[in-house]
Short mmCIF file of C-alpha atoms in Angstrom, two decimals:
data_model
loop_
_atom_site.label_atom_id
_atom_site.label_comp_id
_atom_site.label_asym_id
_atom_site.label_seq_id
_atom_site.Cartn_x
_atom_site.Cartn_y
_atom_site.Cartn_z
CA MET K 1 17.00 72.85 30.94
CA ILE K 2 15.48 69.85 32.62
CA PRO K 3 12.36 68.39 30.93
CA ILE K 4 9.18 69.49 32.72
CA ARG K 5 7.89 65.95 33.21
CA CYS K 6 9.35 62.48 33.49
CA ILE K 7 9.54 61.12 29.95
CA SER K 8 8.10 57.73 30.93
CA CYS K 9 5.39 58.36 33.52
CA GLY K 10 4.64 62.08 33.34
CA LYS K 11 5.43 63.09 36.92
CA ALA K 12 6.42 66.76 37.11
CA VAL K 13 10.05 66.09 38.13
CA SER K 14 11.29 69.56 37.17
CA ALA K 15 9.53 70.96 40.25
CA TYR K 16 12.15 69.22 42.41
CA PHE K 17 15.13 70.11 40.22
CA ASP K 18 16.39 73.21 42.03
CA GLU K 19 16.23 71.59 45.45
CA TYR K 20 17.87 68.39 44.16
CA GLN K 21 20.66 70.40 42.50
CA ASN K 22 21.34 72.58 45.53
CA ARG K 23 21.39 69.70 47.96
CA THR K 24 23.60 67.41 45.88
CA VAL K 25 26.08 70.23 45.20
CA GLU K 26 26.41 70.62 48.94
CA GLY K 27 27.52 67.01 49.11
CA GLU K 28 24.31 65.23 50.13
CA ASP K 29 23.81 61.69 48.78
CA PRO K 30 21.57 61.85 45.67
CA LYS K 31 19.74 58.70 46.80
CA ALA K 32 18.81 60.28 50.13
CA VAL K 33 17.67 63.50 48.45
CA LEU K 34 15.47 61.66 45.94
CA ASP K 35 13.89 59.55 48.68
CA ASP K 36 13.26 62.67 50.71
CA LEU K 37 11.67 64.50 47.76
CA GLY K 38 9.31 61.57 47.14
CA VAL K 39 10.69 60.66 43.73
CA THR K 40 10.19 56.90 44.11
CA ARG K 41 10.07 55.35 40.63
CA TYR K 42 13.29 54.69 38.75
CA CYS K 43 11.97 56.38 35.61
CA CYS K 44 11.66 59.69 37.48
CA ARG K 45 14.91 59.21 39.41
CA ARG K 46 16.97 58.82 36.23
CA MET K 47 15.53 62.11 34.94
CA LEU K 48 17.19 63.99 37.79
CA ILE K 49 20.31 61.83 38.23
CA SER K 50 21.31 61.80 34.56
CA HIS K 51 20.52 65.42 33.80
CA VAL K 52 23.41 67.74 32.91
CA GLU K 53 22.60 71.43 33.06
CA THR K 54 24.50 73.05 30.22
CA TRP K 55 23.36 76.62 29.62
CA MET Q 1 -33.76 55.48 32.27
CA VAL Q 2 -34.20 51.73 31.81
CA PRO Q 3 -36.60 50.92 28.95
CA GLU Q 4 -39.51 48.58 29.60
CA GLY Q 5 -38.88 44.90 29.19
CA LEU Q 6 -35.19 45.25 29.90
CA GLU Q 7 -34.18 43.29 32.93
CA VAL Q 8 -31.80 44.94 35.35
CA ARG Q 9 -29.65 42.34 36.94
CA GLU Q 10 -27.99 42.76 40.30
CA GLU Q 11 -24.44 42.40 39.06
CA GLU Q 12 -21.48 40.78 40.75
CA GLY Q 13 -20.77 44.36 41.70
CA SER Q 14 -23.03 43.89 44.70
CA ASN Q 15 -20.37 41.81 46.45
CA MET Q 16 -17.54 44.07 45.37
CA GLU Q 17 -15.44 45.30 48.24
CA ILE Q 18 -13.07 48.24 48.27
CA HIS Q 19 -10.47 49.01 50.91
CA VAL Q 20 -8.31 52.12 50.83
CA GLN Q 21 -4.71 51.24 51.69
CA LYS Q 22 -2.96 54.56 51.25
CA LYS Q 23 -4.20 58.05 50.53
CA ASN Q 24 -2.53 61.44 50.24
CA GLU Q 25 -2.79 64.53 47.99
CA ILE Q 26 -1.29 62.86 44.94
CA GLU Q 27 -1.61 59.12 45.49
CA LEU Q 28 -4.43 56.70 46.19
CA VAL Q 29 -3.91 52.96 46.66
CA PHE Q 30 -6.87 50.66 47.22
CA THR Q 31 -7.80 47.00 46.85
CA ILE Q 32 -10.88 45.83 44.96
CA SER Q 33 -12.14 42.32 45.56
CA GLY Q 34 -14.93 40.51 43.77
CA ALA Q 35 -14.37 42.47 40.57
CA ASP Q 36 -13.71 41.55 36.98
CA MET Q 37 -10.46 42.40 35.22
CA SER Q 38 -12.34 43.98 32.30
CA PHE Q 39 -14.19 46.25 34.70
CA VAL Q 40 -11.05 47.33 36.57
CA ASN Q 41 -9.28 47.93 33.27
CA ALA Q 42 -12.17 50.08 32.02
CA ILE Q 43 -11.82 52.29 35.08
CA ARG Q 44 -8.06 52.56 34.59
CA ARG Q 45 -8.40 53.56 30.96
CA VAL Q 46 -11.08 56.16 31.66
CA CYS Q 47 -8.98 57.61 34.52
CA MET Q 48 -6.08 58.13 32.15
CA MET Q 49 -7.82 59.10 28.95
CA GLU Q 50 -11.21 60.66 29.56
CA VAL Q 51 -11.10 62.75 32.71
CA PRO Q 52 -10.84 66.42 31.71
CA LYS Q 53 -8.23 68.77 33.16
CA MET Q 54 -6.71 72.16 32.30
CA ALA Q 55 -3.56 72.66 30.24
CA ILE Q 56 -2.08 75.49 28.18
CA ASP Q 57 -3.10 74.93 24.58
CA ASP Q 58 -2.28 78.13 22.72
CA VAL Q 59 0.71 80.41 23.21
CA HIS Q 60 1.07 83.82 21.63
CA ILE Q 61 4.73 84.85 21.88
CA ILE Q 62 5.21 88.60 21.75
CA LYS Q 63 8.89 88.67 22.56
CA ASN Q 64 11.42 85.90 23.17
CA ASP Q 65 15.07 86.87 23.28
CA SER Q 66 16.20 83.71 25.04
CA ALA Q 67 18.25 80.92 23.49
CA MET Q 68 15.21 78.65 23.68
CA PHE Q 69 13.10 78.30 20.54
CA ASP Q 70 9.50 79.52 20.64
CA GLU Q 71 8.18 76.04 19.89
CA VAL Q 72 10.15 74.45 22.71
CA LEU Q 73 8.99 77.09 25.14
CA ALA Q 74 5.36 76.63 24.07
CA HIS Q 75 5.71 72.87 24.52
CA ARG Q 76 7.16 73.32 28.01
CA LEU Q 77 4.27 75.61 28.94
CA GLY Q 78 1.79 73.03 27.68
CA LEU Q 79 3.22 70.35 29.95
CA LEU Q 80 2.86 72.47 33.09
CA PRO Q 81 0.35 70.86 35.45
CA LEU Q 82 -2.39 73.43 36.21
CA VAL Q 83 -4.72 73.23 39.22
CA SER Q 84 -7.91 71.56 37.96
CA ASP Q 85 -9.83 70.15 40.93
CA SER Q 86 -13.61 70.32 40.50
CA GLU Q 87 -13.86 73.48 42.61
CA SER Q 88 -11.41 75.38 40.39
CA ILE Q 89 -12.79 74.22 37.07
CA ASP Q 90 -16.40 74.63 38.18
CA GLY Q 91 -18.39 76.07 35.25
CA MET Q 92 -15.55 75.52 32.79
CA ILE Q 93 -16.60 73.58 29.68
CA LEU Q 94 -14.72 71.72 26.98
CA PRO Q 95 -13.94 73.90 23.91
CA GLU Q 96 -15.91 71.50 21.66
CA GLU Q 97 -19.03 72.12 23.71
CA CYS Q 98 -18.62 75.88 23.74
CA ASP Q 99 -20.47 77.97 21.16
CA CYS Q 100 -17.93 80.80 21.06
CA GLU Q 101 -15.79 81.38 17.98
CA GLU Q 102 -12.33 81.16 19.46
CA TYR Q 103 -11.89 81.74 23.18
CA CYS Q 104 -14.32 82.90 25.84
CA PRO Q 105 -14.23 82.93 29.67
CA LYS Q 106 -16.49 79.83 29.69
CA CYS Q 107 -13.95 77.62 27.96
CA SER Q 108 -10.54 79.22 28.47
CA VAL Q 109 -8.26 80.97 30.92
CA SER Q 110 -5.64 83.45 29.76
CA MET Q 111 -2.20 83.70 31.35
CA VAL Q 112 0.59 86.22 30.92
CA LEU Q 113 4.35 85.78 31.32
CA LYS Q 114 6.57 88.86 31.29
CA LYS Q 115 10.09 88.76 32.62
CA GLU Q 116 13.42 90.46 32.11
CA GLY Q 117 16.84 88.85 32.44
CA PRO Q 118 19.19 87.92 33.86
CA GLY Q 119 17.78 84.92 35.69
CA VAL Q 120 15.70 81.77 35.50
CA VAL Q 121 12.00 82.14 34.70
CA TYR Q 122 9.89 79.87 36.93
CA SER Q 123 6.32 78.67 36.69
CA LYS Q 124 5.41 81.06 39.53
CA ASP Q 125 6.15 84.00 37.18
CA LEU Q 126 3.15 82.99 35.07
CA SER Q 127 0.22 85.17 36.13
CA SER Q 128 -3.25 83.84 35.47
CA GLU Q 129 -6.44 85.89 35.04
CA ASP Q 130 -8.24 83.29 37.17
CA SER Q 131 -6.65 83.13 40.63
CA ARG Q 132 -7.69 79.48 41.09
CA ILE Q 133 -6.31 78.09 37.85
CA LYS Q 134 -2.53 78.42 38.14
CA PRO Q 135 0.49 76.10 37.97
CA VAL Q 136 0.46 73.42 40.69
CA TYR Q 137 4.18 73.82 41.37
CA ASP Q 138 5.90 77.20 41.68
CA THR Q 139 9.41 75.83 41.25
CA ILE Q 140 9.38 74.54 37.66
CA PRO Q 141 12.15 76.23 35.63
CA LEU Q 142 10.79 77.30 32.23
CA LEU Q 143 13.68 79.09 30.56
CA LYS Q 144 16.86 81.03 31.28
CA LEU Q 145 17.45 84.66 30.38
CA LYS Q 146 20.82 86.37 30.04
CA ASP Q 147 21.50 90.11 30.53
CA ASP Q 148 19.12 92.37 28.61
CA GLN Q 149 17.05 89.44 27.38
CA GLU Q 150 13.30 89.58 27.70
CA VAL Q 151 10.36 87.25 27.35
CA GLU Q 152 6.76 88.29 26.92
CA LEU Q 153 3.94 85.96 26.01
CA GLU Q 154 0.26 85.26 26.40
CA ALA Q 155 -0.94 81.70 26.94
CA THR Q 156 -4.45 80.26 26.82
CA ALA Q 157 -5.36 77.25 28.94
CA GLN Q 158 -8.29 75.05 28.05
CA LEU Q 159 -9.94 71.87 29.26
CA GLY Q 160 -9.07 68.68 27.42
CA ILE Q 161 -8.80 64.93 27.74
CA GLY Q 162 -5.80 62.61 27.70
CA MET Q 163 -6.97 60.96 24.50
CA GLU Q 164 -6.05 64.09 22.58
CA HIS Q 165 -2.69 64.87 24.19
CA ALA Q 166 -0.72 63.54 27.17
CA LYS Q 167 -0.65 67.03 28.74
CA TRP Q 168 -4.35 66.55 29.54
CA GLU Q 169 -3.78 63.29 31.40
CA PRO Q 170 -4.60 63.84 35.07
CA THR Q 171 -2.77 60.67 36.13
CA THR Q 172 0.90 59.77 36.04
CA ALA Q 173 1.08 56.23 37.36
CA CYS Q 174 -2.36 54.65 37.06
CA ALA Q 175 -2.22 50.87 37.25
CA TYR Q 176 -3.56 47.74 38.89
CA LYS Q 177 -2.15 44.32 39.63
CA PHE Q 178 -3.48 41.03 40.91
CA TYR Q 179 -3.50 40.58 44.65
CA PRO Q 180 -0.62 38.22 45.55
CA GLN Q 181 -1.33 34.97 47.38
CA ILE Q 182 1.61 33.64 49.33
CA THR Q 183 1.22 30.12 50.68
CA ILE Q 184 3.70 28.49 53.00
CA GLY Q 185 3.30 24.74 53.33
CA GLU Q 186 3.35 22.56 56.43
CA ASP Q 187 6.81 21.07 55.84
CA CYS Q 188 8.63 24.42 55.90
CA GLN Q 189 12.15 23.90 57.25
CA SER Q 190 12.36 27.50 58.51
CA CYS Q 191 15.71 27.88 56.76
CA GLN Q 192 15.02 31.63 56.38
CA LYS Q 193 16.46 31.66 52.87
CA CYS Q 194 13.21 32.96 51.40
CA ALA Q 195 13.12 35.93 53.75
CA GLU Q 196 16.70 36.79 52.81
CA ALA Q 197 16.00 36.40 49.09
CA CYS Q 198 12.94 38.67 49.06
CA PRO Q 199 14.00 42.06 47.64
CA ARG Q 200 10.94 43.84 49.03
CA GLY Q 201 10.79 42.71 52.64
CA VAL Q 202 7.55 40.78 52.21
CA LEU Q 203 8.64 37.80 54.32
CA GLU Q 204 10.07 37.80 57.80
CA PHE Q 205 11.24 35.14 60.23
CA ASP Q 206 9.22 35.21 63.41
CA LYS Q 207 11.55 34.28 66.27
CA LYS Q 208 8.78 33.44 68.72
CA SER Q 209 6.97 30.83 66.64
CA GLU Q 210 10.11 30.00 64.61
CA LYS Q 211 8.14 30.30 61.38
CA ILE Q 212 8.27 32.39 58.24
CA LYS Q 213 5.58 35.06 58.30
CA VAL Q 214 4.12 37.25 55.56
CA VAL Q 215 4.45 40.80 56.85
CA ASP Q 216 3.86 43.01 53.81
CA GLU Q 217 1.69 41.20 51.27
CA LEU Q 218 0.78 44.35 49.30
CA ASN Q 219 4.41 45.04 48.51
CA CYS Q 220 4.97 41.63 46.87
CA SER Q 221 5.86 41.98 43.19
CA MET Q 222 5.44 38.23 42.54
CA CYS Q 223 9.08 37.96 41.45
CA LYS Q 224 9.28 34.41 42.86
CA SER Q 225 12.76 34.95 44.33
CA CYS Q 226 11.60 33.15 47.47
CA PHE Q 227 10.18 30.25 45.43
CA ARG Q 228 13.50 29.77 43.63
CA VAL Q 229 15.65 29.54 46.77
CA CYS Q 230 13.24 27.31 48.72
CA GLU Q 231 14.83 23.85 48.84
CA SER Q 232 11.86 22.08 50.40
CA ARG Q 233 9.47 23.56 47.76
CA THR Q 234 6.96 24.62 50.37
CA ILE Q 235 6.54 28.28 49.52
CA ASP Q 236 4.38 29.19 46.57
CA ILE Q 237 3.42 32.51 45.02
CA GLY Q 238 0.14 32.81 43.20
CA PHE Q 239 -2.52 35.42 42.64
CA ASP Q 240 -6.21 35.95 43.13
CA ASP Q 241 -7.74 36.95 39.78
CA THR Q 242 -10.78 38.60 41.35
CA LYS Q 243 -8.83 40.84 43.69
CA PHE Q 244 -6.74 43.81 42.56
CA ILE Q 245 -4.42 46.41 43.99
CA PHE Q 246 -5.20 49.66 42.21
CA THR Q 247 -2.87 52.67 42.30
CA ILE Q 248 -3.75 56.15 41.06
CA GLU Q 249 -1.05 58.78 41.17
CA THR Q 250 -1.83 62.22 39.78
CA ASP Q 251 0.40 65.04 38.59
CA GLY Q 252 -0.99 67.21 41.42
CA SER Q 253 -3.63 68.96 39.33
CA THR Q 254 -6.59 66.90 40.58
CA PRO Q 255 -6.84 64.87 43.81
CA PRO Q 256 -6.72 61.12 42.98
CA GLU Q 257 -10.11 60.34 44.54
CA GLU Q 258 -11.65 63.04 42.36
CA VAL Q 259 -10.10 61.45 39.26
CA LEU Q 260 -11.67 58.14 40.25
CA ILE Q 261 -15.09 59.69 40.90
CA LYS Q 262 -15.04 61.58 37.60
CA ALA Q 263 -13.91 58.43 35.76
CA CYS Q 264 -16.86 56.50 37.21
CA ASP Q 265 -19.19 59.33 36.10
CA VAL Q 266 -17.81 59.20 32.56
CA LEU Q 267 -18.19 55.43 32.50
CA SER Q 268 -21.79 55.47 33.74
CA GLU Q 269 -22.63 58.24 31.27
CA LYS Q 270 -21.42 55.95 28.50
CA ALA Q 271 -23.50 53.09 29.89
CA ASP Q 272 -26.55 55.39 30.04
CA LYS Q 273 -26.06 56.31 26.39
CA ILE Q 274 -26.18 52.63 25.42
CA ILE Q 275 -29.36 52.10 27.42
CA ASP Q 276 -30.93 55.21 25.83
CA ILE Q 277 -30.26 53.89 22.32
CA LEU Q 278 -31.89 50.57 23.22
#
């Protein structure tokens, strides 16, 4: 499960997780998706980019 | 309020100027000029640490069949941003100020989560007894349930301040920086190297006047990339220590301007207390 908030700044990044996952699986560029979702800081971006959903 | 014999001085605050640069539901960017760093820093710290907001504080787990531990689930619930603008939390008081024994409607809001698997449980599945105080985002995944698994719990949300726990911090990014001062000297060769070197698009070459122009001063991070590539040493990056760019970004629970207003109230309350003691 993705952490609810960004570990560094506290932005609620998990709210964007499902949309990010669906769109990147469909082949969209992660950079474009993050920009579109308004996840601007690199601390929040790494939360989504580096997350591996295991169970 | 002011005791006799105490002189009230018209502070430098009288020539303080504020301009809003950017404003939306979660972010507020403004410039303050004619202010002191200590004053701006006081506002920043109060915004982060002493503006109350709602967060889940107590979780009573009745049933949890999922692979997630009760403690982890309770922690995740605590971090959920709950709507806490002044309209929604009107009449709500801090638990320390309440005279009830444990929980009462004046100081707490109860929420229930009941869901059967299979599937992902989202923040929207949390039903609150108060229709106004609910999770800001509906799409936050809380836990996953497999076939025949169930989760049932009761959570209590209370007001609190960031000083006690980060879940009560209304702000995410709350910071200020000096206002950049970019000076381009007379003997500029217009080699355009500085505009190319700038990673943030602050400088641009104006074809008409054939000169380098500052197009986006607010975006300058004072990295001095332009200064380093300038062979004629005509460009210089400095800062104005009485002018600040202040950014408040919230987690969505409270509008940023409300955070600022409440922070100023807290600060003036503190100042009043000092005057009262005198």
